[in-house]
Coordinates of N, CA and C in Angstrom, one line a residue:
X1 N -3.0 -15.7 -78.5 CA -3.6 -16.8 -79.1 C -4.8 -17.3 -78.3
X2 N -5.9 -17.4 -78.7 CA -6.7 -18.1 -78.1 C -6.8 -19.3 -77.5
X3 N -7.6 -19.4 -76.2 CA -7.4 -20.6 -75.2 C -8.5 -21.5 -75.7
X4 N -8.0 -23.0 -75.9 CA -8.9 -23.9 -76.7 C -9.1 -24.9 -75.2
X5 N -8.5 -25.1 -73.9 CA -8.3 -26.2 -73.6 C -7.9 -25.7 -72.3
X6 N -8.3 -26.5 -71.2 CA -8.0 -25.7 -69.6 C -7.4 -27.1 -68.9
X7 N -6.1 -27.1 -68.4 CA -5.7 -28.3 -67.8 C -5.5 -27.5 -66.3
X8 N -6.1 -28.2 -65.0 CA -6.2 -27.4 -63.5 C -5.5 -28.8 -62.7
X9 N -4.6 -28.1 -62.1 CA -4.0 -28.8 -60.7 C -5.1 -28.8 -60.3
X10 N -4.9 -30.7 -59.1 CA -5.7 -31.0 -58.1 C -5.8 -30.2 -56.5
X11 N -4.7 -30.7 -56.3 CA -4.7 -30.0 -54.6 C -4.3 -28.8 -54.3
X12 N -5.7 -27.5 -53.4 CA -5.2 -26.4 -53.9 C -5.3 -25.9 -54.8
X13 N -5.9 -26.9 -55.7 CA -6.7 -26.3 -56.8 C -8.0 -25.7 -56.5
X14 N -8.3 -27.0 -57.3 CA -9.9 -27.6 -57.4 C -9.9 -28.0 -56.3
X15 N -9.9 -29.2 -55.3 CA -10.2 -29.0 -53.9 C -9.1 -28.7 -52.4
X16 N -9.2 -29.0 -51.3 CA -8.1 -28.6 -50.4 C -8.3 -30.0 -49.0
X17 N -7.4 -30.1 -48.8 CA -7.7 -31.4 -48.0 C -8.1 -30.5 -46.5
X18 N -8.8 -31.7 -46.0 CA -9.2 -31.3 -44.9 C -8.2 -30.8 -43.3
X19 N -8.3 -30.1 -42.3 CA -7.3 -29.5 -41.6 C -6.5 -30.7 -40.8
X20 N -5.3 -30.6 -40.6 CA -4.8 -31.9 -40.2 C -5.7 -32.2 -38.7
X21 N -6.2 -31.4 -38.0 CA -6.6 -31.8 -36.3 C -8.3 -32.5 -37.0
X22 N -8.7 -32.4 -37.9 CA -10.2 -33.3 -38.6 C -9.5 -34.1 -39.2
X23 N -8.3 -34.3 -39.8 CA -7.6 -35.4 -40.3 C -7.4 -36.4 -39.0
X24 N -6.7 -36.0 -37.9 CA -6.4 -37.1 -36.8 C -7.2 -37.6 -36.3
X25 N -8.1 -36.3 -36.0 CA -9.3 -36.9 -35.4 C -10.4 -38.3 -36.1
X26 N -10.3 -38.1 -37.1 CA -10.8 -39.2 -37.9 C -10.2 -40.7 -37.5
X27 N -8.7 -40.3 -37.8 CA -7.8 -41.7 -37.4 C -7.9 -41.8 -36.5
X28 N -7.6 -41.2 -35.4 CA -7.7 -42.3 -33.6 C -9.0 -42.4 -33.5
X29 N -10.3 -41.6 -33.7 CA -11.9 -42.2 -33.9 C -11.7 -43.6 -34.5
X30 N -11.1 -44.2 -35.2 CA -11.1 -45.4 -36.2 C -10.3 -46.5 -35.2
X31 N -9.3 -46.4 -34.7 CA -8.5 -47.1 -34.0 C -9.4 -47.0 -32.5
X32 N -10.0 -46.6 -32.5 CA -10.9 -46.3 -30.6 C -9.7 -45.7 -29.6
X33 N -9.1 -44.5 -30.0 CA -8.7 -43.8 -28.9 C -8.9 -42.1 -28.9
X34 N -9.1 -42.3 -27.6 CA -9.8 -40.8 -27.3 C -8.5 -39.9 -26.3
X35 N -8.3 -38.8 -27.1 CA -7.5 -37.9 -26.2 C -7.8 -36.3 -26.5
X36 N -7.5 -36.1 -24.9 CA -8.0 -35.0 -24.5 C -7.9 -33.2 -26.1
X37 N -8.8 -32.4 -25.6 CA -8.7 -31.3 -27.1 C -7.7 -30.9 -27.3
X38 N -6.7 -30.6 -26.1 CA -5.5 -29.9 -26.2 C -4.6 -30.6 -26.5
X39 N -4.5 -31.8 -26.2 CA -2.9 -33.1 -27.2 C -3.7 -33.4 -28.3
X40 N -4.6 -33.5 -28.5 CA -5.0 -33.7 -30.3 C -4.6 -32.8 -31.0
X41 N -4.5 -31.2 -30.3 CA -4.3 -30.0 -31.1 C -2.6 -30.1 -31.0
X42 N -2.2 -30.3 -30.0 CA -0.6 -30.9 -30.0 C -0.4 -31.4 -31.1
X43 N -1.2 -33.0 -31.1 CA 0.2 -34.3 -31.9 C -0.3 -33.5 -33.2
X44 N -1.5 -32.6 -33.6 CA -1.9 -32.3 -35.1 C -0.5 -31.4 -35.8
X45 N -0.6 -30.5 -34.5 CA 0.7 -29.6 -35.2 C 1.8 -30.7 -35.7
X46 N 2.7 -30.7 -34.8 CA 3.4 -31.8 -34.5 C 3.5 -32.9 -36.1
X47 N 2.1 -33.4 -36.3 CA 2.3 -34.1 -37.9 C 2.3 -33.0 -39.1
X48 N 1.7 -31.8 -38.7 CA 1.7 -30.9 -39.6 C 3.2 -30.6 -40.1
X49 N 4.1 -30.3 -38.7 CA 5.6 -29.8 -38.8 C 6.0 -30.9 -39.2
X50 N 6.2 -32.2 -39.1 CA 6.7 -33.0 -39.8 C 6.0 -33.1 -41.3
X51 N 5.1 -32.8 -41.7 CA 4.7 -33.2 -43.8 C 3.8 -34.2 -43.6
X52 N 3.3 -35.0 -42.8 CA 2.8 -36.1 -42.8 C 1.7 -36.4 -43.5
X53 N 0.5 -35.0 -44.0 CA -0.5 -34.8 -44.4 C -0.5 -34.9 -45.7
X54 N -0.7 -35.8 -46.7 CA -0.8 -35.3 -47.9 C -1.6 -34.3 -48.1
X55 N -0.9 -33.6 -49.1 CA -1.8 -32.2 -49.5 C -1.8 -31.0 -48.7
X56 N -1.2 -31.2 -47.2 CA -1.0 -30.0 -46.2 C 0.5 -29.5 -46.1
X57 N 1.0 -29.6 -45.4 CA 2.1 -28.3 -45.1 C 3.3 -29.3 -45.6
X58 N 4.1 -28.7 -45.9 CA 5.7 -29.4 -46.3 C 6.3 -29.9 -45.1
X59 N 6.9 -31.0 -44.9 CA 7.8 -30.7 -43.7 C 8.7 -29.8 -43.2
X60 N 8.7 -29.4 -42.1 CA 10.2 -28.2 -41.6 C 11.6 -28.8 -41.9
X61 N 11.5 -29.9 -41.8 CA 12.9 -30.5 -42.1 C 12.6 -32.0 -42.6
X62 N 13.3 -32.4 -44.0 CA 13.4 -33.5 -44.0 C 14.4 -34.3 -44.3
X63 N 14.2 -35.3 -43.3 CA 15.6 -36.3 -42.8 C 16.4 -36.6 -44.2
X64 N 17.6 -36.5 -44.1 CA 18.4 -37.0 -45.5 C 18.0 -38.8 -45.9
X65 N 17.8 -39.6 -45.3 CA 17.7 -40.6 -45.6 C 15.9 -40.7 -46.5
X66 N 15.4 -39.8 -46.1 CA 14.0 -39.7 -47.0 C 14.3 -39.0 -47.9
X67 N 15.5 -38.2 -48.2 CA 15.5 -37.0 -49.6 C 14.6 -38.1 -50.4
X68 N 15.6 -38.9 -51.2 CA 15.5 -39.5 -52.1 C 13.7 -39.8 -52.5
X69 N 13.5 -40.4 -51.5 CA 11.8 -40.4 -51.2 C 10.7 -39.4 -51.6
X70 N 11.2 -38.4 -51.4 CA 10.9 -37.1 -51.0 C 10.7 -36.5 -52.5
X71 N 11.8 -36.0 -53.0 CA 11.6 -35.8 -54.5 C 11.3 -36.7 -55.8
X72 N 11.1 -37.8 -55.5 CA 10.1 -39.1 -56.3 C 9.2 -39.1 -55.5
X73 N 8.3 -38.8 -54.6 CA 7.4 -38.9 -54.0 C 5.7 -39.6 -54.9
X74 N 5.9 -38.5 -55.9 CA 4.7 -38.7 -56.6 C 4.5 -39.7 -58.2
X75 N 5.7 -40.3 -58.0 CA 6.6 -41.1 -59.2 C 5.5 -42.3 -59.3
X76 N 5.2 -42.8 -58.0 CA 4.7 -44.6 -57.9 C 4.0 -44.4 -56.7
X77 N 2.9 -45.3 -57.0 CA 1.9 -45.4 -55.4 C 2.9 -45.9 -54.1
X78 N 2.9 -47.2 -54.2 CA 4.4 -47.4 -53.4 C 5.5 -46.3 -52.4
X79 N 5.8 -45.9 -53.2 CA 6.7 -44.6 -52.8 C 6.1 -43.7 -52.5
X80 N 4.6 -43.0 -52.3 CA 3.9 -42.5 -52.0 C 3.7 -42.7 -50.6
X81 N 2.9 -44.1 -50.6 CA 2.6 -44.2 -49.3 C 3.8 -44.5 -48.0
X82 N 5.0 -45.1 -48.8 CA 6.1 -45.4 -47.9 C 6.5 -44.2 -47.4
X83 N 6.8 -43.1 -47.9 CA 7.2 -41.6 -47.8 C 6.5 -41.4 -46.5
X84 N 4.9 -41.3 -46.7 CA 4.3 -40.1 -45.9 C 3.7 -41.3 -44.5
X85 N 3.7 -42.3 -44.5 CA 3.5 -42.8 -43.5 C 4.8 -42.9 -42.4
X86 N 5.9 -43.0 -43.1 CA 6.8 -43.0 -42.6 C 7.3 -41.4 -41.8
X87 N 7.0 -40.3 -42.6 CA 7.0 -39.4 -41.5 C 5.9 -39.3 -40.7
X88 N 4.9 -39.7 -41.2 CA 3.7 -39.5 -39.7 C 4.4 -40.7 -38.7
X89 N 5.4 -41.4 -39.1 CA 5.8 -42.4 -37.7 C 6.9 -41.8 -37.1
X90 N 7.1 -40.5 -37.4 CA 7.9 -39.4 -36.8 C 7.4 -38.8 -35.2
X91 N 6.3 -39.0 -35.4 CA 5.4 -38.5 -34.1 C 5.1 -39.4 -33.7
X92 N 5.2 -39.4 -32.5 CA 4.6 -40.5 -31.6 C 3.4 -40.4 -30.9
X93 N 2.2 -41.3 -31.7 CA 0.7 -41.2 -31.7 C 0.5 -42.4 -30.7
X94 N -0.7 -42.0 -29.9 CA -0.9 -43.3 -29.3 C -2.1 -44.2 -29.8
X95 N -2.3 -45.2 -29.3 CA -2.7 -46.2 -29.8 C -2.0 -47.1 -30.5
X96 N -2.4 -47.9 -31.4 CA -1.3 -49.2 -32.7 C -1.4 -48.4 -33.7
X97 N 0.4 -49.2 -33.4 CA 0.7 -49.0 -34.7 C 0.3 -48.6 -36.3
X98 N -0.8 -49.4 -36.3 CA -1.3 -49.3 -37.7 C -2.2 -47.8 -37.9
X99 N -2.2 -47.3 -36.7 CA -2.9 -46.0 -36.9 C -2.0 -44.5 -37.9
X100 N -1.0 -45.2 -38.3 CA -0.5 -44.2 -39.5 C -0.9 -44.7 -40.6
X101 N -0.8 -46.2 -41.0 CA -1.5 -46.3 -42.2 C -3.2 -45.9 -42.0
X102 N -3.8 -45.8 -41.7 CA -4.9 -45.5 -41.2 C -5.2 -44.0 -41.6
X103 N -4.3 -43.3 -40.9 CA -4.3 -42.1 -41.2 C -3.7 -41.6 -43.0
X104 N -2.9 -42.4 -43.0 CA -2.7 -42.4 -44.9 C -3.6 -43.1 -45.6
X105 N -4.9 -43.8 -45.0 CA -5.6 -44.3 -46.5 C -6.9 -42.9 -46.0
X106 N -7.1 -42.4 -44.8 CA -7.8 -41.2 -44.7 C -8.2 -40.3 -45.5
X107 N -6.6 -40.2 -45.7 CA -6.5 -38.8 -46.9 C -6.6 -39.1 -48.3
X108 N -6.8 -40.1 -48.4 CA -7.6 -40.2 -50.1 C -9.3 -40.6 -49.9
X109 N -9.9 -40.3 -49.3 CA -11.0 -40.8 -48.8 C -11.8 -39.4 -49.3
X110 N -12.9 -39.4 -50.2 CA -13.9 -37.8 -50.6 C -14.1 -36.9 -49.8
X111 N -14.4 -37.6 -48.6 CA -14.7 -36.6 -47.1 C -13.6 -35.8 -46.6
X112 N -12.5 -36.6 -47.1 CA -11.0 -36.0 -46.4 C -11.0 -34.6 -47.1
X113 N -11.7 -34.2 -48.6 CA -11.1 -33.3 -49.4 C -12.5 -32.2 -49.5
X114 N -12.1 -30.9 -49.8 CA -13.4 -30.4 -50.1 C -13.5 -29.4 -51.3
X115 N -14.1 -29.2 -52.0 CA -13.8 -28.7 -53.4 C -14.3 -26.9 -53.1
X116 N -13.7 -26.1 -53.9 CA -13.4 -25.1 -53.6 C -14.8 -24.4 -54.1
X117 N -15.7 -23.5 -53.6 CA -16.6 -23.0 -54.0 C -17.0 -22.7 -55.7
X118 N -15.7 -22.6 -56.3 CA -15.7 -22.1 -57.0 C -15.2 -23.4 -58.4
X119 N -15.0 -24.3 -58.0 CA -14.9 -25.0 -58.7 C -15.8 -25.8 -59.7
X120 N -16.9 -26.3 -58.7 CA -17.8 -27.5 -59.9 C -18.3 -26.0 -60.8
X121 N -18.7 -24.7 -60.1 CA -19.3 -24.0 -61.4 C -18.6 -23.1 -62.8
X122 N -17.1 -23.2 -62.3 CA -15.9 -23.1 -63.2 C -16.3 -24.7 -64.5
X123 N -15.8 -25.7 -63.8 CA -16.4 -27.2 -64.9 C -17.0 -26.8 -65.3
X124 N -18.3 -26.4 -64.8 CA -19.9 -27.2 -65.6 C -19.4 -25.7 -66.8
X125 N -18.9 -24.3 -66.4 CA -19.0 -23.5 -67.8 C -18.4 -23.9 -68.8
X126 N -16.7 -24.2 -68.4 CA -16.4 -24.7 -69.4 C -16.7 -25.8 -70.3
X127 N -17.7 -26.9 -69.9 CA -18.5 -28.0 -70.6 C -19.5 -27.3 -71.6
X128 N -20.3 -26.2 -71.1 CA -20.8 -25.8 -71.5 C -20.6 -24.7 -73.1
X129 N -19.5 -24.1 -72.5 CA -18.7 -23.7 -74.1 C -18.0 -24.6 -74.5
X130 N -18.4 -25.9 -74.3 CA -17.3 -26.7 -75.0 C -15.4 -27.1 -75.1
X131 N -15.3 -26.4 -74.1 CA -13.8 -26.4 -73.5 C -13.4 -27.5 -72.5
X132 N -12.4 -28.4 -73.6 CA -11.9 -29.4 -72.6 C -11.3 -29.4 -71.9
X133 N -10.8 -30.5 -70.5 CA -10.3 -30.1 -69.5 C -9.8 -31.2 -69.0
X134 N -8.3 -31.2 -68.1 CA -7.5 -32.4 -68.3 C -7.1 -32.0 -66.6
X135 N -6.9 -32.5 -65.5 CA -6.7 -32.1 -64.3 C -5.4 -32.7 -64.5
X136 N -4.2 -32.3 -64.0 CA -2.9 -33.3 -64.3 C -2.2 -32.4 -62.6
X137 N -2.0 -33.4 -62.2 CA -1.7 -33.8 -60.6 C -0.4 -34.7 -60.5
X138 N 0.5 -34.0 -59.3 CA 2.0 -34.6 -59.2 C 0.8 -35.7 -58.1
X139 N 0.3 -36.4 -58.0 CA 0.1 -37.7 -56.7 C 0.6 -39.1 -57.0
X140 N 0.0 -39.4 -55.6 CA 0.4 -40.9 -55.8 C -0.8 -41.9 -55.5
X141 N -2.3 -41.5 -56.4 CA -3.3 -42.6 -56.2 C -4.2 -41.6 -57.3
X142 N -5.5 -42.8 -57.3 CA -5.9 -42.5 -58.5 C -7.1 -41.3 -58.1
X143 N -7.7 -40.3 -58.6 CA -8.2 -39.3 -58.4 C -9.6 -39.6 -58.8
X144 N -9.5 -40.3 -60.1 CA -11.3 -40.0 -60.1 C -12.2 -41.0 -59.4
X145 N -11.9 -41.6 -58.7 CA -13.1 -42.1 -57.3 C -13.3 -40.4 -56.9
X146 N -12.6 -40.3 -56.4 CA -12.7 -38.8 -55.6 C -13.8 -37.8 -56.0
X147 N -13.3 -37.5 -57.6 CA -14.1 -36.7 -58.5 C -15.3 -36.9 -58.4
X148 N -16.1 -38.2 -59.0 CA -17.4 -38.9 -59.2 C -17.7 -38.7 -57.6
X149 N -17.2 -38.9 -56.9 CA -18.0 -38.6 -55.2 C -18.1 -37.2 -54.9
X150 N -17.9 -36.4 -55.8 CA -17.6 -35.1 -55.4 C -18.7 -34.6 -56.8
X151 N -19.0 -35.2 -57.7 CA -20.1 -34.7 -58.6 C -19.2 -34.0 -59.7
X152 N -17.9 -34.4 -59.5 CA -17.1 -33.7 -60.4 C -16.5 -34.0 -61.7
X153 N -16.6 -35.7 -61.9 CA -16.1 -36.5 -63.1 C -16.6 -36.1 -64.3
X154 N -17.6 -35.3 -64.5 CA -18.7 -35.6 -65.6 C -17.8 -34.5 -66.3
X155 N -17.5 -33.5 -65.7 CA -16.8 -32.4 -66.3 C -15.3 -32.0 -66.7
X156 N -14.6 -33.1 -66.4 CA -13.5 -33.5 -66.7 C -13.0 -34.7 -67.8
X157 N -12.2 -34.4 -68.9 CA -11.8 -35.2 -69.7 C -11.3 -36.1 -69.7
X158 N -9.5 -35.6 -69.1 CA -8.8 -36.5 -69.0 C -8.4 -36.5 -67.6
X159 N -7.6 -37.5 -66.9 CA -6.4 -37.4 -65.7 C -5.2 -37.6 -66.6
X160 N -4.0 -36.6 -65.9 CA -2.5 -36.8 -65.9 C -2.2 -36.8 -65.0
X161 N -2.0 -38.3 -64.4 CA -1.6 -38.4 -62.9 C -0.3 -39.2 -63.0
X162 N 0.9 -38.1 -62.0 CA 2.3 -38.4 -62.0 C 2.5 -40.0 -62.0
X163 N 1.8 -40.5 -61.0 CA 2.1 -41.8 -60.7 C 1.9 -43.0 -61.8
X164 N 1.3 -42.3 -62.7 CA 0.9 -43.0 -63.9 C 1.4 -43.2 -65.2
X165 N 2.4 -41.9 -65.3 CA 3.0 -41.9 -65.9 C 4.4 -42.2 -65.7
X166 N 4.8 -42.0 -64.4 CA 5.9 -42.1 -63.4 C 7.1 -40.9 -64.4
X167 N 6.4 -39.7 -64.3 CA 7.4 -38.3 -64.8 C 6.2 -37.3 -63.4
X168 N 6.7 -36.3 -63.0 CA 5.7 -35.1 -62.1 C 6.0 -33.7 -63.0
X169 N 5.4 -33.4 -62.5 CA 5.5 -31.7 -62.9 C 6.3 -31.1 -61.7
X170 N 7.6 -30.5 -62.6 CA 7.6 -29.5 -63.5 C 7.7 -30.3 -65.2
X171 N 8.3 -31.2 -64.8 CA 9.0 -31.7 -66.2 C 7.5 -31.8 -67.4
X172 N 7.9 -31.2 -68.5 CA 7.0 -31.2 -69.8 C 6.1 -32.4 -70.1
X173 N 6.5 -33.5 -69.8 CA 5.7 -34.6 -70.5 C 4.6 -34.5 -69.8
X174 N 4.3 -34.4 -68.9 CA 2.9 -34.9 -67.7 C 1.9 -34.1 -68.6
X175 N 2.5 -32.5 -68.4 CA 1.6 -31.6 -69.3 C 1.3 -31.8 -71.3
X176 N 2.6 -32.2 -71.8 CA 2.5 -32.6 -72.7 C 1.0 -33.5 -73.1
X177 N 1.4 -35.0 -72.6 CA 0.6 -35.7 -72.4 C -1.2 -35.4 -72.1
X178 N -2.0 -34.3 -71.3 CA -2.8 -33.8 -71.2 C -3.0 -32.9 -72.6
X179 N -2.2 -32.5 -73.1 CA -2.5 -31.5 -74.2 C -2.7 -32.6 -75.5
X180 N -2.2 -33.4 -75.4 CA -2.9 -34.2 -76.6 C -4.1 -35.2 -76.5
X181 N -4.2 -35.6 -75.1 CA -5.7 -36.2 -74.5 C -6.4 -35.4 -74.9
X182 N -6.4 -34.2 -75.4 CA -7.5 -32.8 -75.0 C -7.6 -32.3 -76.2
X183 N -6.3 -32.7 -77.5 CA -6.3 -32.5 -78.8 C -6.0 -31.2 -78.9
X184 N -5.7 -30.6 -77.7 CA -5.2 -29.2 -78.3 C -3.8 -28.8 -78.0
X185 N -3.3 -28.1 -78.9 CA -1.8 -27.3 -78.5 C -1.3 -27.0 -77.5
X186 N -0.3 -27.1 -76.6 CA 0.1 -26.3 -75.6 C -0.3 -24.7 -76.1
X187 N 0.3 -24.3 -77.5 CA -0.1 -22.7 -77.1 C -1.0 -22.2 -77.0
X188 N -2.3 -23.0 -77.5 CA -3.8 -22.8 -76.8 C -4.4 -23.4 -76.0
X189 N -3.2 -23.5 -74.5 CA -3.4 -24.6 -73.2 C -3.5 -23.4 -72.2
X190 N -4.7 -23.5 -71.2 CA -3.9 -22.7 -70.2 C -3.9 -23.9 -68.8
X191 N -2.8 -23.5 -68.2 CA -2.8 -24.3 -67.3 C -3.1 -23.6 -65.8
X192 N -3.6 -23.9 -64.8 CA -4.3 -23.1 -63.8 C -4.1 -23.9 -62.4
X193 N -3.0 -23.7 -61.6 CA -2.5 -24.5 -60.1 C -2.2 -23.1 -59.2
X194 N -1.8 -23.9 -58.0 CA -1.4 -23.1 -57.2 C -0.1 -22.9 -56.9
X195 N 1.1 -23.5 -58.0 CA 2.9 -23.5 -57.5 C 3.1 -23.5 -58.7
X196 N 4.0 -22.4 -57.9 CA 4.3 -21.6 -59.5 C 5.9 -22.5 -60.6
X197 N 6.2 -23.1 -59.5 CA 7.3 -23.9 -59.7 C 7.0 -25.2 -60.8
X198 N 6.0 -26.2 -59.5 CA 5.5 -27.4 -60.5 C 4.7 -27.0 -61.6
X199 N 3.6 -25.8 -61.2 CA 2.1 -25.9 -62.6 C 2.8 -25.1 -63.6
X200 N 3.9 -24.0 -63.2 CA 4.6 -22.9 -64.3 C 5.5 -24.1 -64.8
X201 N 6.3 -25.3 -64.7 CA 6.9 -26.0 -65.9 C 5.9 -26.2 -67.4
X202 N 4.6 -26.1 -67.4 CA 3.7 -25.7 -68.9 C 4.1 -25.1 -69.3
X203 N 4.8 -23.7 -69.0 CA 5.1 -22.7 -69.7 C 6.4 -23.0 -71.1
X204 N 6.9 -24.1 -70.6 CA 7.8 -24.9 -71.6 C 7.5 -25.4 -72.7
X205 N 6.4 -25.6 -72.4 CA 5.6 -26.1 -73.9 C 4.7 -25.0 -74.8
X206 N 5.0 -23.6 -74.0 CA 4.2 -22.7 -74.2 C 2.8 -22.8 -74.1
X207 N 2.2 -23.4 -72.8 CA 1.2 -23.3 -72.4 C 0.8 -21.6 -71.8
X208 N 0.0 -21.0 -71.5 CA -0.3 -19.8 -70.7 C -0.5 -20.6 -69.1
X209 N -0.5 -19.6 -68.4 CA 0.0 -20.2 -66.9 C -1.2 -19.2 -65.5
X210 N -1.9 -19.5 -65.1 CA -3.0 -18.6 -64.5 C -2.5 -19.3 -63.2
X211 N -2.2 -18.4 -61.6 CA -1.7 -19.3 -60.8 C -2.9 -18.6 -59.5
X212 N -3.6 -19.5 -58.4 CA -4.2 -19.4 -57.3 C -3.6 -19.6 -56.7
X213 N -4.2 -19.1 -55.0 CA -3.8 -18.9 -53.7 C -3.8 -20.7 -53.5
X214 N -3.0 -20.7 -52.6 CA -3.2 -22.1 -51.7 C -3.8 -21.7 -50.6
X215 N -5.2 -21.7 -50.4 CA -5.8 -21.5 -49.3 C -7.1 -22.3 -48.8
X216 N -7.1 -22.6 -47.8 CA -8.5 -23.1 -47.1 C -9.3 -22.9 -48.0
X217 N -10.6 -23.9 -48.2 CA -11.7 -23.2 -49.0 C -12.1 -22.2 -49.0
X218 N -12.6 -22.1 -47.1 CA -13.9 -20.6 -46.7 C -12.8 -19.7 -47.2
X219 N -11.5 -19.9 -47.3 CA -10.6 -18.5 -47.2 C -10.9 -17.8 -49.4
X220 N -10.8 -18.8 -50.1 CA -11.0 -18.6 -51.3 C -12.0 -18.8 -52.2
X221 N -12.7 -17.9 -52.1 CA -14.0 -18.3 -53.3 C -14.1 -18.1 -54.5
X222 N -13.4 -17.2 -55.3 CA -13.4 -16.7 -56.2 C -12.1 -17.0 -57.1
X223 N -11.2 -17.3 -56.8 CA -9.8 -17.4 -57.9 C -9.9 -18.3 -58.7
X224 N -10.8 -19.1 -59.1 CA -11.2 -19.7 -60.2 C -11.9 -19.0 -61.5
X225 N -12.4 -17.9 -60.7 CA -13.2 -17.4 -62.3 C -12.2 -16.3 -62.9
X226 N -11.3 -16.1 -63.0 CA -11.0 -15.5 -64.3 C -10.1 -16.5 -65.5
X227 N -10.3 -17.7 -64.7 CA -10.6 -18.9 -66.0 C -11.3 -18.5 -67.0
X228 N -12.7 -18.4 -66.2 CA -13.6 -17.5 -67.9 C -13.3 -16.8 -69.0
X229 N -12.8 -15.8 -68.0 CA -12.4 -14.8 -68.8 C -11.2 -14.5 -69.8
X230 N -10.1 -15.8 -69.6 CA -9.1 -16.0 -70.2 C -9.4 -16.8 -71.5
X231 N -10.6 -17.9 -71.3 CA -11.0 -18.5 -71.9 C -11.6 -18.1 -73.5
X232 N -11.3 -18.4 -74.6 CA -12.1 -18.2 -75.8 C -13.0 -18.8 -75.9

């Protein structure tokens, strides 16, 4: 069947947040403390192995008293930020206190994120054949500041953002809900992320399912275009 309609995960998608040791660095720059290259590259791992990053590595382990947290993560803003601040207070960072929340309003910040080479010129084709486009994202804040700072808004239709609807992906509604913003059928939906777990629940609604690498930007330039080519 022909593809009428392109819905793309955000993170790992379309863009990739920035490396956790330019994420910290940011934060203790902001609080005024300075430490040496080699414990910045320390505490970075360190929050990396704990999850602390939105949008970076999973935790190695996480504490039973956060499950709960953990798998609603992307349900409500709230539960968002309580989650991941709370494991960056897993590490012991110097300076104040407040330098975790600090570090959590970071990562929603434009600069924190960077869009994948291949991205705004994927949008602007599909605008141009007239193919709408719905970005639907498990988070927990609102995305298009980010977009419009990124030159990206214009080319995007809708948002289906978890927190907004308080359902995530895998579960059908999130994607449902994008396929009727977009007026077209799941079976002429394709949906285009990088986990095959959360972005492959479309497949439920019989969307088609196109899946990219999670990688660094410089590492991926290209896995966005055979969007085109899928495309009717």
């Amino acid at each position: 069947m022909t593809i009428r309609g392109v819905l793309f995960d955000f993170s790992g998608t379309l863009l990739r947040i920035e490396p956790a040791l330019n994420w910290l660095r940011v934060g203790l720059e902001r609080v005024g403390v300075e430490v040496p290259p080699d414990e910045l590259r320390r505490l970075a791992a360190e929050l990396e192995r704990a999850g602390a990053l939105p949008g970076g590595s999973e935790p190695e382990e996480i504490p039973p008293e956060l499950r709960g947290l953990w798998d609603a993560r992307d349900i409500d803003a709230a539960g968002h930020r309580r989650l991941y601040v709370t494991l960056s207070r897993r590490v012991e960072l110097p300076g104040p206190p407040e330098l975790h929340e600090v570090l959590y309003d970071r990562h929603m910040e434009p600069t924190a994120w960077r869009p994948y080479p291949d991205t705004g010129p994927v949008l602007a084709r599909l605008r141009e054949r007239g193919v709408p486009v719905a970005v639907v994202s498990n988070i927990g804040w609102d995305l298009r500041p980010l977009f419009a700072a990124h030159g990206l808004l214009e080319w995007v239709d809708a948002f289906a953002l978890s927190f907004e609807h308080g359902v995530q992906k895998p579960d059908p509604p999130l994607f449902a809900w994008a396929c009727r913003e977009l007026g077209v059928a799941p079976q002429q939906t394709l949906m285009v992320g990088d986990n095959a777990t959360a972005d492959g629940g479309a497949t439920a609604l019989g969307c088609t399912v196109h899946l990219v690498r999670h990688l660094p930007a410089d590492e991926r330039p290209g896995d966005l275009l055979p969007v085109l080519d899928l495309v009717g």
